[in-house]
Amino acid sequence: MSTVEARTDWDRLIEHDRVHGSLYTDPSIFEQELERIWYRTWVYVGHVSEVPEPNDYVVKSIGPQQIIMSRDKQGEVHLLLNRCAHRANLVCDASKGNSSAFRCPYHGWTFSNDGRLLGYPFNSGYGGREAKKGLGLGRVARVASYHGFVFGSFAEEGPTLLEHLGAARDAFDRLVSLSPTGEVELTAGWLQHKVKANWKMLLENETDGYHPQFVHASIFEVANSGIGDLYGDKSTAVSRDLGGGHTENDLRPEFRRIGQPLGWFGTTPDKVPDYVAQMEAAYGTEKATEVLIDGSPHVMLFPNLFIAEIQLFVLQPLTVDQTVQHVTAVQYPGAPDMNRRMLQQTIGSVGPAGFLLADDSEMYERNQRGVRELRPEWLVLKRGTHRERLDENGHTIGDATDEVPQRAIWRHYRELMEAS
Ligand code: FES
Ligand SMILES: [Fe+2]
C-alpha cells in the first residue's frame, strides 16, 4: 500500500471530533498499533522500587510482550524479553524473584540477568566457545527512567524519554512532591483487572470528566467526599491536552478555591499528623500546605500509564478486544500513616470488590459490545469544541466535562499511525 493510500485510510477513520467504530474492533488495526505504537514509542514498564536489590526481577509487559525487568549485580536495570534464544521457550515463570540467572526448562540454556547467554548443557555439541556469541535474550532497545519510573522503547532511535514526556513530566514532579522524601515506592502489590474491551476505551476514559457523575454516583454517595462535584457543570476544574497524546483532568482550580489541605484525598491533616509533620519538616510549612492543597495529579500518559492521584494504572492490550489494567497504590517511603490510608482507599475503590473500577469496567465492556452494532458508525467527540481555549502555557484546555483529552489522544494516535 502506498503512503498516499494509507493516509486516505486514516482520513476515513479519524476526524477532528469523531472517530470510526472499527478503530476499536478491527484486528488489522490492532496489529498496526502494536507495530507503530507499542513497539515503537516509549511505554511505561515498571518502577525501580520493584527491583530494589541486586538480582531482583519482576515480569512486566509492553503490550502482549512479557518483559523481565531485572537489576543485575552491578545495580543496572535491564528490560529483557521472556524468550529463550534456543527454541523460544519462556525462560522465566515466576512473576518476581531474586536470581542472578534464568535457566530455560526445555534444554537448560542459562542466561545471566543482564541477558547474556552463560552456557548450555553438553556444550561440545556446539563446537566451542564462539558459538555463544549473539545468543542472548532479546532486549528492549532503549531503557530510560524519570523519578524511578522505567520506560522502554523497542525503537533504536527516536525522541528521548524526556522529549516523549514533554509537559507531562510535571505530573511526575507533582506526584513525588507529595512524598516527604521526594520519592515514591510501588511496593503495595498489583491487582489485575481484565476487561473485554479495546485498550483505547480505557485510555480515553481515564481523563473523561463527563462520566464520573453517572458511572461513579454510588461511590460518591457512599464516600460523601464531594469529589463528584469536581466533574460537574459548575466545576472550575479543567480538562487539558498536554501534547504528545498525554491528557489531564486538572482539579487544582477547585482544590485551591476550597483551600483545604488534603481535601483532594477526602481527609484532614489531623488524621495523618505524622505525614503532615514530615511534609512540613521537609519543605517548610508554607510550601507543604500549598502542595497538600493542590493534591496529586490525574494524568494519562500515552499510551499506558495513568497517574490516578493515589493509584497507578498500567494498561496492557492483549488483543483487539481484551485489555488488562494493572493497578497499585502509591506509597511514600517512611510515611506509614498516609500509606495505610492510601492502601485502604485503593482497596475500596479499585480492589476486587471496589466501587470505582468495577463500574468503569462495566462501561468498557458495554462500549465494546455497543461498538459492534452496525449503526451509527461513528463515535462523537465534539463536546466543548466551542469553548476550547489556551492556558498560560499554551496548552488547549476545556471545561471539566469536555472532550478535549479524547480529541488530543486521537490527534496524537493518528500522527503515530501515519508515520512511516
Ligand atoms: S528452548 Fe530453551 S534451551 Fe531449548
Ligand atoms: Fe471512571
XYZ file of C-alpha atoms and ligand atoms in Angstrom:
425
model
C 0.000 0.000 0.000
C 1.427 3.398 -0.909
C 1.774 6.127 1.715
C -0.857 8.226 -0.013
C -3.391 5.399 0.177
C -2.548 4.751 3.822
C -3.177 8.402 4.592
C -6.532 8.288 2.868
C -7.500 5.394 5.100
C -6.840 7.327 8.282
C -8.766 10.254 6.839
C -11.719 7.949 6.619
C -11.386 6.792 10.228
C -10.292 9.750 12.341
C -11.704 13.246 12.111
C -11.232 16.189 14.450
C -14.348 15.496 16.502
C -15.393 11.958 15.652
C -13.777 8.543 15.188
C -14.889 5.433 13.369
C -16.048 2.426 15.376
C -13.802 -0.010 13.512
C -10.794 1.530 15.281
C -11.871 -0.482 18.332
C -12.764 -3.745 16.612
C -10.567 -4.320 13.548
C -7.796 -6.872 14.290
C -5.633 -5.484 11.474
C -5.699 -2.043 13.078
C -4.651 -3.638 16.365
C -1.680 -5.266 14.604
C -0.670 -1.898 13.172
C -0.963 -0.329 16.633
C 1.437 -2.896 18.034
C 3.953 -2.056 15.342
C 3.578 1.721 15.314
C 2.750 2.495 18.924
C 3.543 -0.288 21.367
C 6.746 -1.498 19.693
C 7.999 1.943 18.785
C 7.119 4.710 21.220
C 8.137 4.915 24.891
C 5.979 2.636 27.033
C 5.933 2.593 30.832
C 7.217 -0.730 32.197
C 7.919 -0.608 35.942
C 9.409 1.305 38.849
C 12.905 0.887 40.279
C 11.424 0.274 43.754
C 10.040 -3.035 42.418
C 13.603 -4.323 41.970
C 15.385 -2.689 44.937
C 18.184 -5.234 45.440
C 20.843 -6.631 43.083
C 19.466 -9.664 41.177
C 15.818 -8.716 41.845
C 13.461 -9.112 38.925
C 9.772 -8.652 38.088
C 7.873 -9.705 34.987
C 6.168 -6.749 33.313
C 4.838 -6.092 29.828
C 4.869 -3.941 26.730
C 1.566 -4.748 25.100
C 1.306 -8.538 24.737
C 5.091 -8.927 25.184
C 6.322 -10.230 28.530
C 9.228 -8.124 29.728
C 11.583 -9.189 32.513
C 12.711 -6.091 34.398
C 15.889 -7.166 36.168
C 18.564 -5.483 38.235
C 21.984 -7.000 37.635
C 24.578 -7.421 40.357
C 26.143 -4.055 39.471
C 22.757 -2.399 40.025
C 21.874 -1.656 36.408
C 18.240 -2.192 35.340
C 17.563 -4.226 32.152
C 14.418 -4.908 30.151
C 14.653 -8.396 28.654
C 12.249 -10.465 26.609
C 10.982 -13.718 28.060
C 12.074 -15.930 25.161
C 14.877 -18.442 25.102
C 17.460 -17.805 22.389
C 17.495 -21.534 21.581
C 13.996 -22.537 20.509
C 11.881 -19.837 22.125
C 10.674 -21.394 25.384
C 9.787 -18.982 28.193
C 12.818 -18.629 30.465
C 11.070 -17.046 33.447
C 7.924 -18.391 35.167
C 7.704 -16.516 38.450
C 6.156 -13.065 38.420
C 9.033 -11.807 40.584
C 12.040 -13.053 42.488
C 15.768 -12.756 43.052
C 18.141 -14.613 40.797
C 21.395 -13.912 39.009
C 20.357 -16.118 36.106
C 17.395 -17.582 34.214
C 17.556 -21.240 33.207
C 15.346 -22.407 30.373
C 13.380 -25.526 31.385
C 13.415 -27.061 27.887
C 17.146 -27.809 27.248
C 18.761 -25.963 30.118
C 20.316 -22.963 28.421
C 21.179 -20.421 31.119
C 21.121 -16.636 30.764
C 22.562 -14.045 33.102
C 20.140 -11.405 34.429
C 21.761 -8.870 32.080
C 20.623 -11.030 29.159
C 23.934 -12.736 28.187
C 23.972 -16.444 27.418
C 26.082 -18.034 30.156
C 26.075 -21.569 28.885
C 24.297 -24.642 27.588
C 24.455 -28.291 28.634
C 26.637 -30.758 26.667
C 28.451 -27.885 25.054
C 30.620 -29.987 22.776
C 27.524 -30.151 20.595
C 28.097 -26.536 19.652
C 31.747 -26.893 18.759
C 33.335 -24.360 21.079
C 33.033 -21.069 22.935
C 32.470 -18.875 19.883
C 29.038 -20.424 19.348
C 27.569 -18.448 22.294
C 28.133 -15.094 20.626
C 24.974 -13.229 19.733
C 22.714 -15.703 21.502
C 21.495 -13.675 24.475
C 17.926 -12.861 25.482
C 16.182 -10.241 23.386
C 16.193 -6.820 24.931
C 14.160 -3.638 24.712
C 16.376 -1.346 22.648
C 16.194 1.737 24.845
C 15.629 1.984 28.585
C 15.282 5.280 30.476
C 13.690 6.438 33.694
C 12.263 9.540 35.312
C 11.869 9.736 39.111
C 12.402 5.963 39.144
C 9.647 5.246 36.579
C 11.261 2.976 33.994
C 10.173 3.192 30.364
C 11.230 1.113 27.391
C 11.199 1.683 23.647
C 11.746 -1.020 21.048
C 12.918 1.660 18.602
C 16.717 2.016 18.426
C 16.290 5.707 17.673
C 13.694 8.376 18.182
C 12.707 11.030 20.702
C 14.325 10.743 24.132
C 12.142 9.814 27.095
C 12.136 13.418 28.291
C 11.077 14.603 24.843
C 8.347 11.967 24.835
C 7.067 13.043 28.251
C 7.199 16.743 27.381
C 4.837 18.773 29.550
C 3.630 15.567 31.244
C 6.913 15.445 33.190
C 5.232 17.831 35.575
C 2.818 15.058 36.595
C 5.716 13.009 37.996
C 7.205 16.081 39.679
C 3.856 16.758 41.359
C 3.407 13.116 42.339
C 6.759 12.926 44.128
C 6.312 16.374 45.695
C 3.683 14.791 47.964
C 6.313 12.450 49.386
C 8.359 13.712 52.332
C 11.450 12.109 50.777
C 10.658 13.202 47.205
C 10.328 9.557 46.178
C 7.540 7.073 45.709
C 7.603 3.301 46.121
C 5.449 0.797 44.282
C 5.602 -1.885 46.927
C 1.908 -2.457 47.702
C 1.472 -5.242 45.132
C -0.586 -5.263 41.947
C -4.148 -6.184 41.098
C -5.002 -7.157 37.564
C -8.395 -6.351 36.056
C -9.028 -7.976 32.702
C -11.761 -6.482 30.539
C -13.230 -7.491 27.211
C -12.640 -4.129 25.603
C -10.204 -2.402 23.296
C -7.360 -0.637 25.122
C -8.350 2.764 23.711
C -11.697 2.609 25.517
C -9.665 2.636 28.750
C -7.158 5.205 27.536
C -9.942 7.652 26.650
C -11.886 7.027 29.832
C -9.075 7.788 32.294
C -9.345 11.518 31.619
C -13.024 11.585 30.692
C -14.545 14.104 33.077
C -18.045 13.627 31.676
C -18.798 10.150 33.081
C -17.964 10.268 36.825
C -21.250 11.843 37.935
C -23.155 8.991 36.311
C -20.898 5.935 36.445
C -19.500 6.670 39.898
C -22.613 8.037 41.588
C -22.601 5.136 44.069
C -19.067 5.644 45.398
C -19.535 9.417 45.596
C -22.653 8.855 47.639
C -21.040 6.328 49.993
C -17.766 8.231 50.418
C -19.576 11.560 50.738
C -16.338 13.191 49.601
C -17.605 15.923 47.267
C -15.359 14.555 44.516
C -18.375 14.132 42.238
C -18.958 17.900 42.152
C -15.490 18.381 40.660
C -16.830 16.773 37.493
C -19.999 18.840 37.206
C -21.218 21.694 35.078
C -20.304 24.277 37.737
C -16.778 22.980 38.360
C -13.816 25.282 37.744
C -11.597 22.227 37.113
C -10.269 21.908 33.562
C -9.534 19.184 31.059
C -6.172 19.609 29.314
C -4.243 18.476 26.255
C -0.625 18.209 27.452
C 0.683 17.357 23.978
C 2.081 14.018 22.801
C -1.237 12.265 23.498
C -0.855 12.957 27.251
C -4.002 14.316 28.869
C -5.197 15.632 32.201
C -8.161 16.442 34.387
C -6.707 19.295 36.415
C -8.724 19.630 39.594
C -6.417 22.196 41.217
C -8.642 25.213 40.479
C -11.338 23.619 42.652
C -8.952 22.498 45.395
C -7.387 25.970 45.539
C -10.811 27.593 45.689
C -11.708 25.378 48.670
C -8.218 25.733 50.194
C -8.347 22.650 52.417
C -5.067 20.693 52.818
C -5.704 17.022 51.916
C -9.243 17.887 50.760
C -8.392 16.132 47.444
C -7.796 12.964 49.483
C -11.086 13.304 51.355
C -9.370 13.821 54.706
C -7.827 16.447 57.011
C -4.281 16.928 58.390
C -5.261 15.775 61.915
C -5.992 12.290 60.532
C -2.407 11.846 59.283
C -0.367 14.017 61.695
C 2.955 12.199 61.248
C 2.807 12.530 57.483
C 1.913 16.225 57.618
C 4.712 16.870 60.161
C 7.190 15.142 57.841
C 5.990 17.196 54.870
C 6.382 20.427 56.849
C 9.829 19.398 58.060
C 10.910 18.540 54.535
C 9.515 21.512 52.601
C 8.582 24.188 55.184
C 5.038 24.885 56.337
C 4.079 27.225 53.508
C 5.238 25.023 50.652
C 3.898 21.868 52.325
C 0.466 23.471 52.766
C 0.429 24.535 49.120
C 1.320 21.028 47.933
C -1.231 19.421 50.256
C -3.978 21.737 48.959
C -3.127 21.101 45.282
C -3.096 17.331 45.684
C -1.911 14.626 43.358
C -2.220 14.656 39.551
C -4.848 12.965 37.415
C -2.876 12.479 34.224
C -2.984 9.821 31.496
C 0.392 9.315 29.850
C 0.072 7.992 26.341
C -0.156 5.083 25.805
C -0.291 3.178 29.077
C 0.382 4.891 32.414
C -2.438 6.540 34.310
C -1.429 8.539 37.372
C -4.742 8.485 39.241
C -3.949 10.615 42.296
C -3.083 7.878 44.826
C -3.038 4.978 42.387
C -1.220 3.983 39.260
C -2.957 2.091 36.465
C -0.956 0.411 33.719
C -2.801 -0.558 30.536
C -1.814 -3.741 28.763
C -3.546 -4.582 25.481
C -3.673 -8.330 24.789
C -5.868 -8.465 21.699
C -8.117 -6.051 19.849
C -10.855 -6.636 22.431
C -9.010 -7.690 25.581
C -7.081 -5.424 27.918
C -5.579 -5.867 31.362
C -5.492 -2.970 33.751
C -2.732 -3.397 36.372
C -3.405 -1.351 39.492
C -1.390 -0.448 42.581
C -1.433 2.105 45.415
C 1.214 4.813 45.542
C 3.326 4.612 48.693
C 5.730 7.162 50.206
C 8.884 5.842 51.932
C 8.671 6.282 55.713
C 5.081 7.601 55.857
C 3.136 4.644 57.324
C 0.048 6.596 58.393
C -0.511 8.070 54.937
C 0.447 4.815 53.209
C -2.121 2.845 55.194
C -4.865 5.248 54.133
C -3.791 5.228 50.500
C -3.861 1.453 50.549
C -7.302 1.334 52.186
C -8.742 3.795 49.704
C -7.204 1.841 46.846
C -8.787 -1.393 48.046
C -12.130 0.365 48.457
C -12.081 1.942 45.008
C -10.159 -0.390 42.698
C -9.828 -3.615 44.727
C -11.680 -6.816 43.779
C -14.832 -5.554 45.495
C -14.011 -1.892 44.932
C -16.652 0.635 44.000
C -14.868 2.576 41.287
C -13.039 0.413 38.780
C -15.769 -2.223 38.626
C -18.158 0.450 37.377
C -15.680 1.680 34.768
C -15.019 -1.898 33.651
C -18.714 -2.467 33.120
C -18.771 0.619 30.884
C -15.740 -0.588 28.870
C -17.369 -3.915 28.120
C -20.721 -2.335 27.273
C -18.896 0.070 24.940
C -17.137 -2.791 23.225
C -20.396 -4.662 22.721
C -22.096 -1.496 21.510
C -19.418 -0.599 19.002
C -20.016 -3.910 17.235
C -23.540 -2.767 16.341
C -23.500 -1.546 12.764
C -25.124 1.886 13.053
C -24.307 4.685 13.584
C -20.699 4.004 12.603
C -19.061 6.967 14.337
C -18.324 7.952 17.951
C -18.881 11.643 18.634
C -16.150 13.606 20.442
C -17.317 17.178 19.903
C -18.164 18.105 23.480
C -16.688 21.519 24.337
C -15.209 22.269 20.902
C -16.816 25.735 21.019
C -15.203 26.621 24.338
C -11.666 25.277 23.897
C -9.056 27.818 24.956
C -5.336 28.049 25.703
C -3.904 28.133 29.219
C -0.903 30.257 30.272
C 1.470 27.575 28.935
C -0.209 27.371 25.544
C -1.976 24.048 26.214
C -5.506 23.566 24.979
C -7.950 23.308 27.866
C -11.688 22.897 28.208
C -14.250 22.666 30.982
C -14.075 19.722 33.380
C -16.538 17.622 31.396
C -15.289 18.458 27.887
C -13.762 16.010 25.424
C -10.510 17.951 24.972
C -8.467 14.924 26.229
C -10.133 12.472 23.851
C -9.562 14.705 20.829
C -5.924 15.133 21.922
C -5.418 11.382 22.214
C -6.761 10.740 18.711
C -4.700 13.516 17.154
C -1.511 12.002 18.546
C -2.633 8.468 17.724
C -3.183 9.461 14.130
C 0.291 11.031 13.900
C 1.877 7.806 15.146
C -0.214 5.595 12.890
C 0.518 7.703 9.826
C 4.272 7.790 10.440
C 6.125 5.511 8.064
S 14.273 -23.733 24.136
Fe 15.407 -23.006 25.774
S 17.013 -24.394 25.976
Fe 15.926 -25.119 24.254
Fe -14.340 6.238 35.869
